[in-house]
Short mmCIF file of C-alpha atoms in Angstrom, two decimals:
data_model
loop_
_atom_site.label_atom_id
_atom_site.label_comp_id
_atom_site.label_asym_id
_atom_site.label_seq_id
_atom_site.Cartn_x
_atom_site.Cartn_y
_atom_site.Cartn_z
CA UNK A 28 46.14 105.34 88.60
CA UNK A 29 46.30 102.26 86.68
CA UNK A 30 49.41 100.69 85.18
CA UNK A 31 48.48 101.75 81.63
CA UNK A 32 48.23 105.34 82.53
CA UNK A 33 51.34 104.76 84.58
CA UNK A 34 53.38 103.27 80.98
CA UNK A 35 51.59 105.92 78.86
CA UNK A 36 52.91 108.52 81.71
CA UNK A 37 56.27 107.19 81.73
CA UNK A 38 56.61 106.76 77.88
CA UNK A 39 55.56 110.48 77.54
CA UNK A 40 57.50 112.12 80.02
CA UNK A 41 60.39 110.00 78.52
CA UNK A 42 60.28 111.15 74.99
CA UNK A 43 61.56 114.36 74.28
CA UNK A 44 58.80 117.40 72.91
CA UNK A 45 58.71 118.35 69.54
CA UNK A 46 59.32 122.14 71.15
CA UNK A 47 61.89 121.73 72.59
CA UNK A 48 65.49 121.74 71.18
CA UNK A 49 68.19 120.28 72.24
CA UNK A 50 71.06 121.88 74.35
CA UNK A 51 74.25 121.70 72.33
CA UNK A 52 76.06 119.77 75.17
CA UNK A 53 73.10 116.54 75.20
CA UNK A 54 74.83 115.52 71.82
CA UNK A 55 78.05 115.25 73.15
CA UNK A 56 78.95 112.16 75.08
CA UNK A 57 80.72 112.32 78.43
CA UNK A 58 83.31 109.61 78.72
CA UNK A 59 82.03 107.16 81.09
CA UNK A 60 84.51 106.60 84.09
CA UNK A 61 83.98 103.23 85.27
CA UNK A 62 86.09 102.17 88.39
CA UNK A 63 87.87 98.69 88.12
CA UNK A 64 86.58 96.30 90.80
CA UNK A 65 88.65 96.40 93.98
CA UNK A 66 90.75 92.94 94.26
CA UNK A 67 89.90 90.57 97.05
CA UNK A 68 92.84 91.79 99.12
CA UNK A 69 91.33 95.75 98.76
CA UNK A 70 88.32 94.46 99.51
CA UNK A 71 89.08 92.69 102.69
CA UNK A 72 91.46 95.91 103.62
CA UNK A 73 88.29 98.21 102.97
CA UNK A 74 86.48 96.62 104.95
CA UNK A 75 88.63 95.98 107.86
CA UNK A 76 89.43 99.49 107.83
CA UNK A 77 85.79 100.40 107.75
CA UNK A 78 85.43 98.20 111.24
CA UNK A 79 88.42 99.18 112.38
CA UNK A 80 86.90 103.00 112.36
CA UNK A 81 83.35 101.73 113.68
CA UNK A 82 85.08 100.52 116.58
CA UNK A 83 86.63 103.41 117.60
CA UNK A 84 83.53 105.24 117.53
CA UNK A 85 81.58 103.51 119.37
CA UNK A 86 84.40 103.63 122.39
CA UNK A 87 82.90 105.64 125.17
CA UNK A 88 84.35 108.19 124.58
CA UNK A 89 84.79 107.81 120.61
CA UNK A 90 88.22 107.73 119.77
CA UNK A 91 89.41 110.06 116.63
CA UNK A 92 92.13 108.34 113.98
CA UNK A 93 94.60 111.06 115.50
CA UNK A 94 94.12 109.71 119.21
CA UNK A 95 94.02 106.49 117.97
CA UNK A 96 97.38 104.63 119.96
CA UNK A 97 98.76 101.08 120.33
CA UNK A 98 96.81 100.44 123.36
CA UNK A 99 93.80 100.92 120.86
CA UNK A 100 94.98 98.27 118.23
CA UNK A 101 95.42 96.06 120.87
CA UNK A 102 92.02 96.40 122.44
CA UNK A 103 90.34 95.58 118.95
CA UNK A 104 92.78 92.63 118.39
CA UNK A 105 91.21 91.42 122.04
CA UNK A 106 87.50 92.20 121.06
CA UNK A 107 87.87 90.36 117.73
CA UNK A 108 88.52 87.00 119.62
CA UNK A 109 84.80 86.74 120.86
CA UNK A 110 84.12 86.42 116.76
CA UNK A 111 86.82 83.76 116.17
CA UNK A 112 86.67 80.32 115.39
CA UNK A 113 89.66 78.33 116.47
CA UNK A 114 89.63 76.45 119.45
CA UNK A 115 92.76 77.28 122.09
CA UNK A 116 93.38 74.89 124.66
CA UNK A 117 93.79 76.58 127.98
CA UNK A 118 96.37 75.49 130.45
CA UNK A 119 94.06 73.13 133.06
CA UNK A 120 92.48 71.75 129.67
CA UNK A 121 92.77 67.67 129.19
CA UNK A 122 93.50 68.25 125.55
CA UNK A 123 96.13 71.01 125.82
CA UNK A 124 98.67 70.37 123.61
CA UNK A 125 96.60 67.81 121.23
CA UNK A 126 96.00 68.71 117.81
CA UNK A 127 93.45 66.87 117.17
CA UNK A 128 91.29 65.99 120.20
CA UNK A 129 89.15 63.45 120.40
CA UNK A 130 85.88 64.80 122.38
CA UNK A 131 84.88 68.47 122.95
CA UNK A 132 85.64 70.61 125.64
CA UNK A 133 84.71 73.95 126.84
CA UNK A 134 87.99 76.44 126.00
CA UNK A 135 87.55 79.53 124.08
CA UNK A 136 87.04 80.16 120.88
CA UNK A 137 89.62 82.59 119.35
CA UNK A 138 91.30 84.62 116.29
CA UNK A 139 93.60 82.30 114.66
CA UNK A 140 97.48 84.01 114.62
CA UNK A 141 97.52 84.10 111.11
CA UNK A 142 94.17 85.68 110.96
CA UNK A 143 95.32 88.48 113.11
CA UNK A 144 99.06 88.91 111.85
CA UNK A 145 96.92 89.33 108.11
CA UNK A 146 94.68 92.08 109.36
CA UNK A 147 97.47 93.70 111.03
CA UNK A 148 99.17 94.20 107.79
CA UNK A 149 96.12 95.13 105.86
CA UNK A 150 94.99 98.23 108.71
CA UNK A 151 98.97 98.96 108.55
CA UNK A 152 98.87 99.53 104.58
CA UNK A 153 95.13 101.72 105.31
CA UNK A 154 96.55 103.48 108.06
CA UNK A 155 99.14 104.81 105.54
CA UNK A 156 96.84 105.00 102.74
CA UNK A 157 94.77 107.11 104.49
CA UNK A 158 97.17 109.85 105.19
CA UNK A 159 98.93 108.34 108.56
CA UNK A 160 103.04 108.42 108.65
CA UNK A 161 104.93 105.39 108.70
CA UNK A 162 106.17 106.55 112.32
CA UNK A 163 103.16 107.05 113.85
CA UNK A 164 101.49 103.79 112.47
CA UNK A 165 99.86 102.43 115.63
CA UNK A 166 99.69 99.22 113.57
CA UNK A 167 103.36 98.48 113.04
CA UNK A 168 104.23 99.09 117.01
CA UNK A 169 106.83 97.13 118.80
CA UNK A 170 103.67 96.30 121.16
CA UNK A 171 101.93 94.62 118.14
CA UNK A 172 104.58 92.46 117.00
CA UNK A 173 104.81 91.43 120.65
CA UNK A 174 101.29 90.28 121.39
CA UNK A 175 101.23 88.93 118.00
CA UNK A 176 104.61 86.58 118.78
CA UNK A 177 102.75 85.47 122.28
CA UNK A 178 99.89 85.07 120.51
CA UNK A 179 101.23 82.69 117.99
CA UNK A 180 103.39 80.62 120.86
CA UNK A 181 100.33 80.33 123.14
CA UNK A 182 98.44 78.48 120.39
CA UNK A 183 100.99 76.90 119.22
CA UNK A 184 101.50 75.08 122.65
CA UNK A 185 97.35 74.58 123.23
CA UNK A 186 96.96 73.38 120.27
CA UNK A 187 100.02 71.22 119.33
CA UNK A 188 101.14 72.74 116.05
CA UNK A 189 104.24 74.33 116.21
CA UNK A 190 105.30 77.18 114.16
CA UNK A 191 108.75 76.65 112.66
CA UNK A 192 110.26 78.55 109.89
CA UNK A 193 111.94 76.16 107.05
CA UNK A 194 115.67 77.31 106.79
CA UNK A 195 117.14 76.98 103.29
CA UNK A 196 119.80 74.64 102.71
CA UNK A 197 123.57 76.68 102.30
CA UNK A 198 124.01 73.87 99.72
CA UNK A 199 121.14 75.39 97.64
CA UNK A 200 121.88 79.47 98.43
CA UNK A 201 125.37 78.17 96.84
CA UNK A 202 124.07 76.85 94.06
CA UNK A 203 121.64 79.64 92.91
CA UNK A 204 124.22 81.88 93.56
CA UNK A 205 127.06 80.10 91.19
CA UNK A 206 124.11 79.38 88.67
CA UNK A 207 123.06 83.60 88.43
CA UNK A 208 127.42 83.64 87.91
CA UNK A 209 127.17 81.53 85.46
CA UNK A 210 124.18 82.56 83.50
CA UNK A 211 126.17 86.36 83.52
CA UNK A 212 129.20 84.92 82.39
CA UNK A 213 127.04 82.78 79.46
CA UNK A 214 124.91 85.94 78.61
CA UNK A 215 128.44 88.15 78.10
CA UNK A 216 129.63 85.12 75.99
CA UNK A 217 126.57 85.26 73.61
CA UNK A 218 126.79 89.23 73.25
CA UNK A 219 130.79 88.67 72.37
CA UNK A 220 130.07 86.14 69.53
CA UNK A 221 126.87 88.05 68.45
CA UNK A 222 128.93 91.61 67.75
#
């Protein structure tokens, strides 16, 4: 068939017969749902759930969402490392403790911490999105936290960069504290004069 007779077939079948009438419900127009793209972060969580799933089925033997334990979460944390792409230091290494070393060596490639303790929170909010209980979120377990804290020291130490949380000044807590007093008391003042 050539590509004329393919248009001329197309426009054809496309227009409506002169025969024909209409069913009362063409004329009406269906309101057109359209769904608002996801956001990055429901995105990434999407997807990570969607991995997080694959893996378990492809566990010999596959592992349903209701078997699905710490011991799991932990096992995928593991399996991710051969994908990551930060360089930990081991022990023996001549650059342990170095952030910035000046030649190569052969250590393993890993998850960063904060790329781990990330996912962990997005498969905790799918987990419960998809129907799980807070209590029996395998992705909040004490055992998570856990490797996730030894994960953090250990490259921490190999890699020189230590993780320390900045403590507020009791100066400043003070201060904001005695300013929200005093913005109250100024407010009350204003709603005195104004009545």
């Amino acid at each position: 068939m050539s590509t004329a007779q393919l248009q001329n077939q197309l426009s054809s079948s496309a227009q409506p017969s002169s025969s024909s009438t209409p069913a009362p419900d063409q004329h009406r127009h269906q309101p057109l749902v359209v769904a608002a793209p996801l956001s990055r972060y429901e995105s990434q969580k999407k997807r990570d759930w969607n991995t997080f799933g694959q893996y378990l089925k492809n566990q010999t033997p596959p592992v349903s969402l209701s078997q699905c334990n710490f011991n799991h979460v932990l096992e995928f944390l593991r399996y991710l490392d051969q994908f990551g792409k930060t360089k930990v230091h081991m022990n023996g290494c001549i650059f342990f403790g170095q952030p910035d070393p000046p030649a190569p060596c052969t250590c393993p490639l890993r998850q960063a911490w904060g790329s781990l303790d990330a996912l962990i929170g997005r498969l905790r909010a799918a987990y419960e999105e998809h129907g799980g209980s807070p209590e029996s979120n395998p992705f909040g377990s004490g055992a998570i936290r856990v490797y996730l804290r030894e994960v953090k020291e250990c490259q921490a130490k190999a890699r020189g960069i230590p993780y320390t949380k900045k403590k507020k000044k009791k100066s400043q807590i003070k201060g904001i504290s005695n300013n929200n007093h005093d913005t109250a008391t100024s407010t009350k003042s204003l709603k005195q004069l104004a009545s």
